[in-house]
Coordinates of C-alpha atoms in Angstrom, one line a residue:
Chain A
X27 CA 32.2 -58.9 15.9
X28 CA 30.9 -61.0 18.8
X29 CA 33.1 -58.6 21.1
X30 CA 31.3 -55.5 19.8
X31 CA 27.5 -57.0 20.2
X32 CA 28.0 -58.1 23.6
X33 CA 29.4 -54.6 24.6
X34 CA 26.3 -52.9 22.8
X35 CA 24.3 -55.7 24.8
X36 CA 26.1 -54.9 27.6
X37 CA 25.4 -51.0 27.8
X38 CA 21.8 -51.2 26.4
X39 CA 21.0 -53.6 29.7
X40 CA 22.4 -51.0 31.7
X41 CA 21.3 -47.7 30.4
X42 CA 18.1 -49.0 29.1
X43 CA 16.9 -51.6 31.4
X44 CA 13.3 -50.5 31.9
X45 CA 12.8 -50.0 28.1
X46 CA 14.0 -53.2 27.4
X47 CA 11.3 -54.5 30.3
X48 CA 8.9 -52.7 28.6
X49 CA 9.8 -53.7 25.7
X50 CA 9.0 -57.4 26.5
X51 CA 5.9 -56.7 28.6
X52 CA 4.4 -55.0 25.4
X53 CA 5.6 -57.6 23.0
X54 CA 3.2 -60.4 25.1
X55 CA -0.3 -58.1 25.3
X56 CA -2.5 -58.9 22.9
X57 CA -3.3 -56.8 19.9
X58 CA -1.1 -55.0 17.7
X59 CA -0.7 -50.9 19.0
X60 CA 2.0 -52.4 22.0
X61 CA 3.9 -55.1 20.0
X62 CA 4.4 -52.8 17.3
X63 CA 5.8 -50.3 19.1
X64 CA 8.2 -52.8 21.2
X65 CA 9.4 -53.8 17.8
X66 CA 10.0 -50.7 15.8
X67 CA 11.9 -49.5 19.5
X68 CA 13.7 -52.4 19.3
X69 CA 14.7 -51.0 15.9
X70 CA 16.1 -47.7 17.2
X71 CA 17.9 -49.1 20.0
X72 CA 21.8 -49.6 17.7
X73 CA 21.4 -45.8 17.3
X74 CA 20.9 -45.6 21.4
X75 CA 24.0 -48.0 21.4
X76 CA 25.5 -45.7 18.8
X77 CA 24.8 -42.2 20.5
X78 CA 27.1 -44.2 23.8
X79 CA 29.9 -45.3 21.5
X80 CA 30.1 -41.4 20.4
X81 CA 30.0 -40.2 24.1
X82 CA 33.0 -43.0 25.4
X83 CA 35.0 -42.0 22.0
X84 CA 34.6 -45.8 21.5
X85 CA 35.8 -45.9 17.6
X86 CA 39.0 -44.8 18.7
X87 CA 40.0 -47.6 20.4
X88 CA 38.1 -49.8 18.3
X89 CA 40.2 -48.8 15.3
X90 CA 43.2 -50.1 17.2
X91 CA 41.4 -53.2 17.6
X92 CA 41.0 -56.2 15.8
X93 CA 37.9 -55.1 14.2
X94 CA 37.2 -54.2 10.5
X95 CA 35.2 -51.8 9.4
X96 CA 32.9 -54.3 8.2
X97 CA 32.9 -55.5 11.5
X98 CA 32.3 -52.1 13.6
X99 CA 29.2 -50.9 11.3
X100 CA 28.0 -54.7 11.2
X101 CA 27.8 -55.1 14.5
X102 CA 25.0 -52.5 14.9
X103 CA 23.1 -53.9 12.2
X104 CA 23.5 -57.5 13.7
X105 CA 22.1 -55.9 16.9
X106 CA 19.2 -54.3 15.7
X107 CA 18.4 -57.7 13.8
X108 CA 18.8 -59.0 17.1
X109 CA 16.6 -57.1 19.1
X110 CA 14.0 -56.1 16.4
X111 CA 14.0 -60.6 16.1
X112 CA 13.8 -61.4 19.5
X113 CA 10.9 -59.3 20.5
X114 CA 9.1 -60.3 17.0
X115 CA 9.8 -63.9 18.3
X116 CA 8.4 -63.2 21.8
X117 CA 5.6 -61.3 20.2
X118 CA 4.4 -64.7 18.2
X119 CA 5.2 -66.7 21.1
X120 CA 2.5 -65.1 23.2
X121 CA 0.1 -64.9 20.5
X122 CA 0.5 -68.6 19.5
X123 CA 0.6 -69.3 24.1
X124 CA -2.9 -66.7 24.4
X125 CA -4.5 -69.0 21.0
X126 CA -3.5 -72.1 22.8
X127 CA -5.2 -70.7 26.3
X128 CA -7.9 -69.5 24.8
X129 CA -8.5 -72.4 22.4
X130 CA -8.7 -70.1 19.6
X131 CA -7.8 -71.2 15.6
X132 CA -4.0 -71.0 14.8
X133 CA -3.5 -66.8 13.9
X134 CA -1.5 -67.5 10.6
X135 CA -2.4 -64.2 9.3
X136 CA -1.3 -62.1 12.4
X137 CA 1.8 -64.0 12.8
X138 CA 2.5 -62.8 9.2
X139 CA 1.6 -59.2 10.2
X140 CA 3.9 -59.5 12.7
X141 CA 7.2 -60.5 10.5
X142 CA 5.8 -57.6 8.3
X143 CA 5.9 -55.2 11.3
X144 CA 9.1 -56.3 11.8
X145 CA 10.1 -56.1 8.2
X146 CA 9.3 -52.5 8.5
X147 CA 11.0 -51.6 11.1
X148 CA 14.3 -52.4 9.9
X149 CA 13.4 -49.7 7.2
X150 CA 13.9 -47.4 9.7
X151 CA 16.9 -48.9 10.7
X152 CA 18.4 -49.1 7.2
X153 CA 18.1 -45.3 6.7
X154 CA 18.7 -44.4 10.3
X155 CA 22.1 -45.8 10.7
X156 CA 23.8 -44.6 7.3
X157 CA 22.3 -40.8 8.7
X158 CA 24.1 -41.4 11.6
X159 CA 27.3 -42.6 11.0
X160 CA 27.5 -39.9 8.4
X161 CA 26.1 -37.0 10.7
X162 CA 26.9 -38.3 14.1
X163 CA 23.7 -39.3 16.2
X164 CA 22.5 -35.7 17.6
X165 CA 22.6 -34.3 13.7
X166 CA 21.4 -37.3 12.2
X167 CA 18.3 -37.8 14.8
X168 CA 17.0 -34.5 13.1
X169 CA 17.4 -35.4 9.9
X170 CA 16.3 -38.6 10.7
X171 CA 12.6 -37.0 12.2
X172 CA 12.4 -35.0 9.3
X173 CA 12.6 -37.8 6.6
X174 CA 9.9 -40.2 8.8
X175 CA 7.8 -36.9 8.7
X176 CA 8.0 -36.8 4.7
X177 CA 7.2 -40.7 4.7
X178 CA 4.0 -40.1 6.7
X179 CA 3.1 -37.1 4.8
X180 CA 3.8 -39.4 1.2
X181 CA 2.0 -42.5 2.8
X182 CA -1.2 -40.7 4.0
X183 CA -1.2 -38.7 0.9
X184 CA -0.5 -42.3 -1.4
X185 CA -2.4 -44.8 0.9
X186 CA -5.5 -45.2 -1.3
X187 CA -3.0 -46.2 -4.2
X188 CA -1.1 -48.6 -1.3
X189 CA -4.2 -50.3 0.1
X190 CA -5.7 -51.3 -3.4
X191 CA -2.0 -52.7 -4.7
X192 CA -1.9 -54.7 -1.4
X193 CA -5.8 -55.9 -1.5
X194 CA -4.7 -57.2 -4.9
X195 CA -1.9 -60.0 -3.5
X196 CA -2.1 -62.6 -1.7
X197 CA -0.7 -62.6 1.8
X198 CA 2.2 -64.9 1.3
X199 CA 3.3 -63.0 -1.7
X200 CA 3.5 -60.0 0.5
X201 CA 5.2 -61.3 2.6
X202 CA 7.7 -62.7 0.1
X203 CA 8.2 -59.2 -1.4
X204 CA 8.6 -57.3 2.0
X205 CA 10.8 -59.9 3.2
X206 CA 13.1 -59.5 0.0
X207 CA 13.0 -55.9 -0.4
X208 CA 13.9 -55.8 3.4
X209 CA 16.9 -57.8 3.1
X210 CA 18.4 -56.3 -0.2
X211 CA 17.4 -52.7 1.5
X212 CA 19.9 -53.7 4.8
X213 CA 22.5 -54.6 2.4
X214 CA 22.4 -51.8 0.8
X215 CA 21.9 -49.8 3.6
X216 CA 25.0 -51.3 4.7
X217 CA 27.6 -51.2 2.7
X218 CA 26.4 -47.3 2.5
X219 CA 27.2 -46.9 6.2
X220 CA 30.3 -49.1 6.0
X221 CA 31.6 -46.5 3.1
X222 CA 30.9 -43.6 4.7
X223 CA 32.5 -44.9 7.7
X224 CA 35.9 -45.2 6.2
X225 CA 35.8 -42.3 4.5
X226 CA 35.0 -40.8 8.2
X227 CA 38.2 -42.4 9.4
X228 CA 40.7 -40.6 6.6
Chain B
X21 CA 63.5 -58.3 12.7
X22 CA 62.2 -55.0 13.7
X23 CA 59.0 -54.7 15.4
X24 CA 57.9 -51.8 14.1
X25 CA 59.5 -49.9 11.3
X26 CA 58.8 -46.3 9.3
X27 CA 60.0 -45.4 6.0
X28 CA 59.1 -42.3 4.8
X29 CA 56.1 -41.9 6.5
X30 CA 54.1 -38.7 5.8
X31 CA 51.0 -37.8 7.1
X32 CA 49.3 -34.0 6.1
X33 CA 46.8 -31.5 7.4
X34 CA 46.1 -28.4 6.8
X35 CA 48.9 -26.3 8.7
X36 CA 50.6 -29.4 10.2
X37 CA 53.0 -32.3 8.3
X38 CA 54.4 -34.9 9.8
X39 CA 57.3 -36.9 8.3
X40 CA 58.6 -38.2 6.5
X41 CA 59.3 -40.7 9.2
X42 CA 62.2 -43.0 9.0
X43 CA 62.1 -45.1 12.7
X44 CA 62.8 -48.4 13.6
X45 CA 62.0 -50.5 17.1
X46 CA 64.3 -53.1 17.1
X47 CA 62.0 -56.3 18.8
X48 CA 62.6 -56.9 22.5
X49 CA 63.5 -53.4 23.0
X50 CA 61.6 -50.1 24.4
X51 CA 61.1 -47.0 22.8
X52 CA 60.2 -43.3 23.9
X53 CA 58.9 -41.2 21.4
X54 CA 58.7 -37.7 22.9
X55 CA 57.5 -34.5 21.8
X56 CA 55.6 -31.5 23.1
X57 CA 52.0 -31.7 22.8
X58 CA 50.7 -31.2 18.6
X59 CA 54.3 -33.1 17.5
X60 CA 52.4 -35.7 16.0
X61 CA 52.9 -38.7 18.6
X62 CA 49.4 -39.5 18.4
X63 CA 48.9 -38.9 14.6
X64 CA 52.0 -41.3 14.2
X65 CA 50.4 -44.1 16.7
X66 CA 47.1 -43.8 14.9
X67 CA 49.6 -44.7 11.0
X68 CA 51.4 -47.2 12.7
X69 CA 47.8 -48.9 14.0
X70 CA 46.3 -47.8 10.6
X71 CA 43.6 -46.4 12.0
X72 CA 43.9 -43.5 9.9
X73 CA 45.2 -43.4 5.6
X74 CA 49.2 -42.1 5.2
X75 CA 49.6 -39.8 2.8
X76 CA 53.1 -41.7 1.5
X77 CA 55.8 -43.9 2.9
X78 CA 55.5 -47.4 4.7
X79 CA 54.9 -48.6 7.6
X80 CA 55.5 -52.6 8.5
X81 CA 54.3 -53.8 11.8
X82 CA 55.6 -57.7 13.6
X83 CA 56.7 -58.1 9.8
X84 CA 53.4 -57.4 8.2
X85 CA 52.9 -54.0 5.7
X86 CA 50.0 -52.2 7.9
X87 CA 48.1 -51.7 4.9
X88 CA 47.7 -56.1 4.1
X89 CA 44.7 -57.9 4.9
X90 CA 47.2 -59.9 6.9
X91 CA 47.6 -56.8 9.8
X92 CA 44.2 -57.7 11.1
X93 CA 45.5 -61.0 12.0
X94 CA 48.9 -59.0 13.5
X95 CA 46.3 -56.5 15.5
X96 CA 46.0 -59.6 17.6
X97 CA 49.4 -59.4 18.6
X98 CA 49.4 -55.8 19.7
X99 CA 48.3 -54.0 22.9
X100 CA 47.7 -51.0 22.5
X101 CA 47.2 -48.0 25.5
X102 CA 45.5 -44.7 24.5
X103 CA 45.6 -41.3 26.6
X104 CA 42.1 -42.0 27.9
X105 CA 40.9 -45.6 27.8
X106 CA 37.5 -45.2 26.1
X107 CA 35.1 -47.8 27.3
X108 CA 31.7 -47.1 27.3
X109 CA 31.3 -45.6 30.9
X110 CA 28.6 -47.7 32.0
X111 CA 30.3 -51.1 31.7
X112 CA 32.2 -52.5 34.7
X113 CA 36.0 -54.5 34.5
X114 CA 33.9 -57.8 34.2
X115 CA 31.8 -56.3 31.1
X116 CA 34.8 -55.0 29.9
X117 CA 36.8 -58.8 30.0
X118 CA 33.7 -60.0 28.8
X119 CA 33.5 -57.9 25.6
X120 CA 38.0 -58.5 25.6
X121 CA 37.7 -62.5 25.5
X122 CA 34.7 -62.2 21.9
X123 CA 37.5 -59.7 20.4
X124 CA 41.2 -61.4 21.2
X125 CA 41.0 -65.2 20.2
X126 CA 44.1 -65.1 22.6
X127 CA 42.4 -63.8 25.4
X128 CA 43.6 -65.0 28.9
X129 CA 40.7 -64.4 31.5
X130 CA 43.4 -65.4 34.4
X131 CA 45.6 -62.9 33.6
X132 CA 43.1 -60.4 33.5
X133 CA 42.1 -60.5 36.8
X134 CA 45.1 -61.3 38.5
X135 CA 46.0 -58.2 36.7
X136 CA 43.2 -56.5 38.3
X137 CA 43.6 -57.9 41.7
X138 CA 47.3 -56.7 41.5
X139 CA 46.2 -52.8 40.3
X140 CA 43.0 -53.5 43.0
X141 CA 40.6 -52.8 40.7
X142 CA 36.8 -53.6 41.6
X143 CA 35.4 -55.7 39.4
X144 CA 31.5 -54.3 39.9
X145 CA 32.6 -50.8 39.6
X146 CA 30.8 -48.7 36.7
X147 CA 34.0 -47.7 34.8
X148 CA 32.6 -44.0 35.0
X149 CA 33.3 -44.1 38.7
X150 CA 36.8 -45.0 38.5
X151 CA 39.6 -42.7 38.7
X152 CA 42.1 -41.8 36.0
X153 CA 44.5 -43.9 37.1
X154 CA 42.2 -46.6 37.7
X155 CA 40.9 -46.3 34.0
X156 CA 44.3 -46.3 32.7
X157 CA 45.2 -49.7 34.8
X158 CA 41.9 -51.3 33.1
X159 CA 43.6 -50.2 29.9
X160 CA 46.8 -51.7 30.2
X161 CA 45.2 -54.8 32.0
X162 CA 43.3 -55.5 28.6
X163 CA 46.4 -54.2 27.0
X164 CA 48.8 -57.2 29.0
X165 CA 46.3 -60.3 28.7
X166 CA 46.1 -61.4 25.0
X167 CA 49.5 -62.5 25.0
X168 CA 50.4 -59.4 22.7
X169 CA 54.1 -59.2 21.6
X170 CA 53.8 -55.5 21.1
X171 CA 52.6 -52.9 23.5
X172 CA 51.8 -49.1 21.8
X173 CA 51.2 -46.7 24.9
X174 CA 50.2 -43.2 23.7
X175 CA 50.6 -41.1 27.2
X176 CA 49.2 -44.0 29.2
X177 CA 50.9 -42.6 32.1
X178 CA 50.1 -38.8 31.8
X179 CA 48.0 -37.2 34.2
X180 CA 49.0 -40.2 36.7
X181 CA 50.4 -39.7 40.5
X182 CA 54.5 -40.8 40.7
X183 CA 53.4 -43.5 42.4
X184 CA 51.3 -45.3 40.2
X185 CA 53.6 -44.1 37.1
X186 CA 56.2 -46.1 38.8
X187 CA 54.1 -49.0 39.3
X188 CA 53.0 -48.9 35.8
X189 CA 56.9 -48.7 34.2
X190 CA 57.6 -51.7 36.6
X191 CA 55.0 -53.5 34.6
X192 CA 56.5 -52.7 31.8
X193 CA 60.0 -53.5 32.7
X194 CA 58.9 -57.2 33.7
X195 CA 56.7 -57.6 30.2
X196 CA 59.7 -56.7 28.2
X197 CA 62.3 -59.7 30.0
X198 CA 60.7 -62.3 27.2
X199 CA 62.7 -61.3 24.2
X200 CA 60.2 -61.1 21.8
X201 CA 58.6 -57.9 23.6
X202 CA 58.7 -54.7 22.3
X203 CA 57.3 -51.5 23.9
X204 CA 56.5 -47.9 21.7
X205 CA 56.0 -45.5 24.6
X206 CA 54.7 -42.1 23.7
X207 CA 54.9 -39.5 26.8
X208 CA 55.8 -35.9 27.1
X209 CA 57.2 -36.9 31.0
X210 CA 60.6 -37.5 29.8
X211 CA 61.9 -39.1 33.1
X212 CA 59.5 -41.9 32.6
X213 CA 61.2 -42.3 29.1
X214 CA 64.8 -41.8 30.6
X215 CA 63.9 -44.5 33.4
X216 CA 62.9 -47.8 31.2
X217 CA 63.4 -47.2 27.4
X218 CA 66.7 -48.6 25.9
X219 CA 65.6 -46.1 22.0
X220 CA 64.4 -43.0 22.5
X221 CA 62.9 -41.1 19.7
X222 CA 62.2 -37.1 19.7
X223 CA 59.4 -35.5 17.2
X224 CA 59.0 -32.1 16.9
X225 CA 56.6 -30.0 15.2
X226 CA 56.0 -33.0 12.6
X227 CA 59.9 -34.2 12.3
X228 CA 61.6 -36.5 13.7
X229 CA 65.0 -34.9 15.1
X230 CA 66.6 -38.0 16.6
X231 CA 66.2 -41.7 17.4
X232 CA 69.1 -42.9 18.9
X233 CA 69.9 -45.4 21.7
X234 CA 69.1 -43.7 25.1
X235 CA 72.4 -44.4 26.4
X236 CA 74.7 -43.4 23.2
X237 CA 72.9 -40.0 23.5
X238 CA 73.4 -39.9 27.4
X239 CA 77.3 -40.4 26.7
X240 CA 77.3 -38.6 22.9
X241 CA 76.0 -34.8 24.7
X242 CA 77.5 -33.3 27.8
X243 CA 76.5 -29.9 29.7
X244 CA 79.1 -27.0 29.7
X245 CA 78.8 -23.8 31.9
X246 CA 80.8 -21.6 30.9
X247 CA 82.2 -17.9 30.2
X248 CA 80.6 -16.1 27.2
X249 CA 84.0 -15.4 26.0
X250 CA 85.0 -19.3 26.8
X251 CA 81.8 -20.4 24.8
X252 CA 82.8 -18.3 21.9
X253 CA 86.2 -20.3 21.6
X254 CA 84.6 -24.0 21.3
X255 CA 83.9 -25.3 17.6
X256 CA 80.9 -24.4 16.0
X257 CA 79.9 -27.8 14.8
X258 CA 80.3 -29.2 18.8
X259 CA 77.0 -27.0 20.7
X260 CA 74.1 -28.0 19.9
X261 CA 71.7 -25.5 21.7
X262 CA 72.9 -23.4 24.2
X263 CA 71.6 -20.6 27.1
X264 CA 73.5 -17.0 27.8
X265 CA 72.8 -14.9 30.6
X266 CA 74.8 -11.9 32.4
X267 CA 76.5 -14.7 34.5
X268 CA 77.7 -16.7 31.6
X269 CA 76.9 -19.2 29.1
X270 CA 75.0 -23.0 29.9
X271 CA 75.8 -25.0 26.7
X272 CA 74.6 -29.0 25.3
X273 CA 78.0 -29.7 23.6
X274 CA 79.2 -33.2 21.8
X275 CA 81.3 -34.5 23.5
X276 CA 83.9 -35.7 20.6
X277 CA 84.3 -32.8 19.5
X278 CA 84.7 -30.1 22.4
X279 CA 88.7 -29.6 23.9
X280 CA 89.2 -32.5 26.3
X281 CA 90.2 -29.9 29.0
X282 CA 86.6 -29.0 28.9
X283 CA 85.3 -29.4 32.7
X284 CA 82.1 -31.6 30.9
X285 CA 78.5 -32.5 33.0
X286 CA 76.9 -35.2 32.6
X287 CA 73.3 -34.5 31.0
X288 CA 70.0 -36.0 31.1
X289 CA 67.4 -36.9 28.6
X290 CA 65.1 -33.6 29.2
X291 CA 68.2 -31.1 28.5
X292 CA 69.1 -33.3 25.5
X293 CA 65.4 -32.6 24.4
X294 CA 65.2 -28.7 25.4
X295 CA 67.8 -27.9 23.9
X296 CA 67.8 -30.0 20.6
X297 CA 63.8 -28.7 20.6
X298 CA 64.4 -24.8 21.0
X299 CA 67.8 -25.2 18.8
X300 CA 70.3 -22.2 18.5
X301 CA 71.0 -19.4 21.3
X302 CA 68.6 -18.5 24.1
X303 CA 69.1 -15.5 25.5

């Protein structure tokens, strides 16, 4: 699988080089709006990676490889963990570097929001990807728009509800549950794209 | 042991069957499988690899059933060569050996570039800028520097310039002096096939019409021109395809079984194919 993260890596530093800049310019400002976007675009990135694999008819030479399928889908979930961790990491780094500068108290509570950030974008990434390898990236982007629509539409409509269940629990048991619902959602989300990918192949 | 071996193999679509497939590479040896384009040379590449679900037969690969969890391990051991070579077009030949030594534990960087210094390919080059032939040399590079025991090329030399087909067969000539080297070679150029395999296979439409030593079939068929009249005497069972015109008859006759009076020419591997594909009298 290491083969097939460094050639993601590989073509994301050369197609996407000043996103990935930005990306880690945004991730050190301070406040919330520009670290929270570098991390949920470091979340869409595998389906950039993916969208170039389609265009070089990549699978086809990867199925003569020795990858599994396991491997192939894997490999963009390991890279979105990847990116979507590294600029989370980078993101805390400068706000724990800009707290010791400024000789402010540790920020234990925006370090949280910031693994929470992160947990949430790789809900976009666990129902992006299965889209995509079902519907190929140009289908599945639409479909893809249209579902975050409906989720904004059903948040805004059910935030009230949202805000007074999460008022009610303590920060580190949020964090637990976001973290765990995160991780058994990727799995999931995973072995749906891994299916659907073989039965892609024939 | 045979290197790669068919039994029955059947693949369908709708409109197009292929199979069942009954083909053996003996290891050490070379073998052209040739067909027009839509024979099902690709289709059987991609059930030999496994890369896409048989409908019946079997298909055992170094040894190894194609369909074991122990053919990952064997994928090791083969090169394979596709009509285009399908790297992402941005990376570069050093990405691209990069990406080659995380995927073959057998990976030899050495060999990989003297490979590309031999086909003098630029190592900084985006691999959208090179030029077919270029792209195919990358390809077999890769294909020749994980110490694979079995190369599959699927028309890795169509669409190349003589020159760099010849270059290319050379390679493959040298690869296959170690005798546990084995070469499946799927082209439509059938001289390339006639110059370096020592099998040569022939699909059409889906079927599998010969596989035969290159050189039994070079002295098994002979070319006959001949009267109409003349044609009409020989034995029925000896023609195997044949051409009339006003001028007379051009016949692919078996040797063993025409009169040895018979003024007999030698043939070649593309009127063996022509007229075992089109079959019957052409007028």
């Amino acid at each position: 699988m290491k083969g097939l993260v460094w050639k993601d890596i590989y073509t994301l530093l050369k197609q996407a080089k000043f996103i990935l800049l930005l990306m880690v310019l945004f991730a050190c400002l301070p406040g919330y709006s520009m670290s929270a976007f570098a991390i949920f675009y470091g979340a869409m990135l595998p389906i950039t990676a993916l969208a170039y694999d389609e265009r070089s008819k990549w699978d086809e030479l990867a199925a003569m490889m020795p990858y599994s399928v396991k491997e192939i889908v894997g490999s963009k979930y390991v890279l979105g963990l990847l990116l979507v961790g590294s600029i989370s990491a980078l993101s805390i780094a400068a706000r724990i570097v800009t707290g010791i500068i400024k000789a402010t108290p540790f920020d234990a509570e925006g370090i949280m929001s910031t693994v929470i950030l992160a947990c949430l974008s790789l809900v976009l990434l666990m129902v992006d990807l299965p889209l995509m390898f079902r519907l190929g990236v140009e289908k599945g982007r639409i479909i893809y728009i249209l579902l975050t629509c409906g989720g904004v539409v059903a948040g805004v409509s059910y935030s009230d509800h949202l805000v007074a269940a999460l008022d009610s629990m303590m920060v580190s048991t949020m964090l637990l549950i976001v973290l765990l619902v995160t991780a058994v959602g990727l799995g999931i989300s995973y072995c749906i794209s891994a299916h659907i990918y073989r039965v892609r192949r024939g | 042991m045979n290197a790669i071996e068919l039994k029955g193999l059947v693949k369908e679509y709708p409109g197009f069957r292929l199979g069942g497939l009954d083909l053996a590479l003996p290891s050490g040896s070379i073998m052209g499988l040739v067909g027009e384009n839509g024979a099902g040379k690709s289709t059987t590449i991609k059930l030999i690899m496994n890369a896409i679900k048989r409908d019946a037969g079997s298909v055992s690969v170094l040894g190894v059933d194609n369909q074991s969890r122990a053919f990952s391990d064997i994928k090791e051991d083969i090169g394979v060569v596709l009509d285009e070579a399908y790297y992402p077009e941005v990376l570069n030949a050093h990405n691209v050996g990069r990406v080659m030594a995380n995927t073959y534990r057998r990976w030899e960087p050495d060999t990989y570039e003297n490979y590309l210094r031999q086909f003098a390919l630029p190592q900084d080059k985006a691999f959208r800028d090179y030029s077919r032939g270029m792209k195919m040399k990358l390809a077999i590079a890769v294909a020749l520097s994980h110490q694979a025991k079995l190369l599959i090329l699927d028309e890795a030399t169509s669409g190349l310039d003589p020159m760099v087909r010849d270059e290319i067969l050379d390679i493959f000539n040298e690869y296959t002096r170690q005798e546990d080297r084995s070469i499946l070679l799927s082209s439509h150029i059938v001289s390339d096939l006639e110059k370096i395999c020592d099998y040569i296979a022939f699909l059409h439409k889906g079927q599998l019409l010969l596989c035969e030593e290159k050189d039994r079939l070079l002295e098994e068929y002979a070319l006959v021109r001949l009267s109409r009249e003349r044609l009409a005497d020989l034995p029925e069972d000896s023609i195997v395809g044949k051409t009339c015109s006003e001028y007379g008859a051009r016949a692919l006759v078996l040797r063993s079984k025409v009169p040895y009076d018979l003024p007999l020419e030698h043939t070649n591997l593309e009127d063996i194919i022509l007229f075992l594909a089109k079959g019957g009298t052409q007028e």
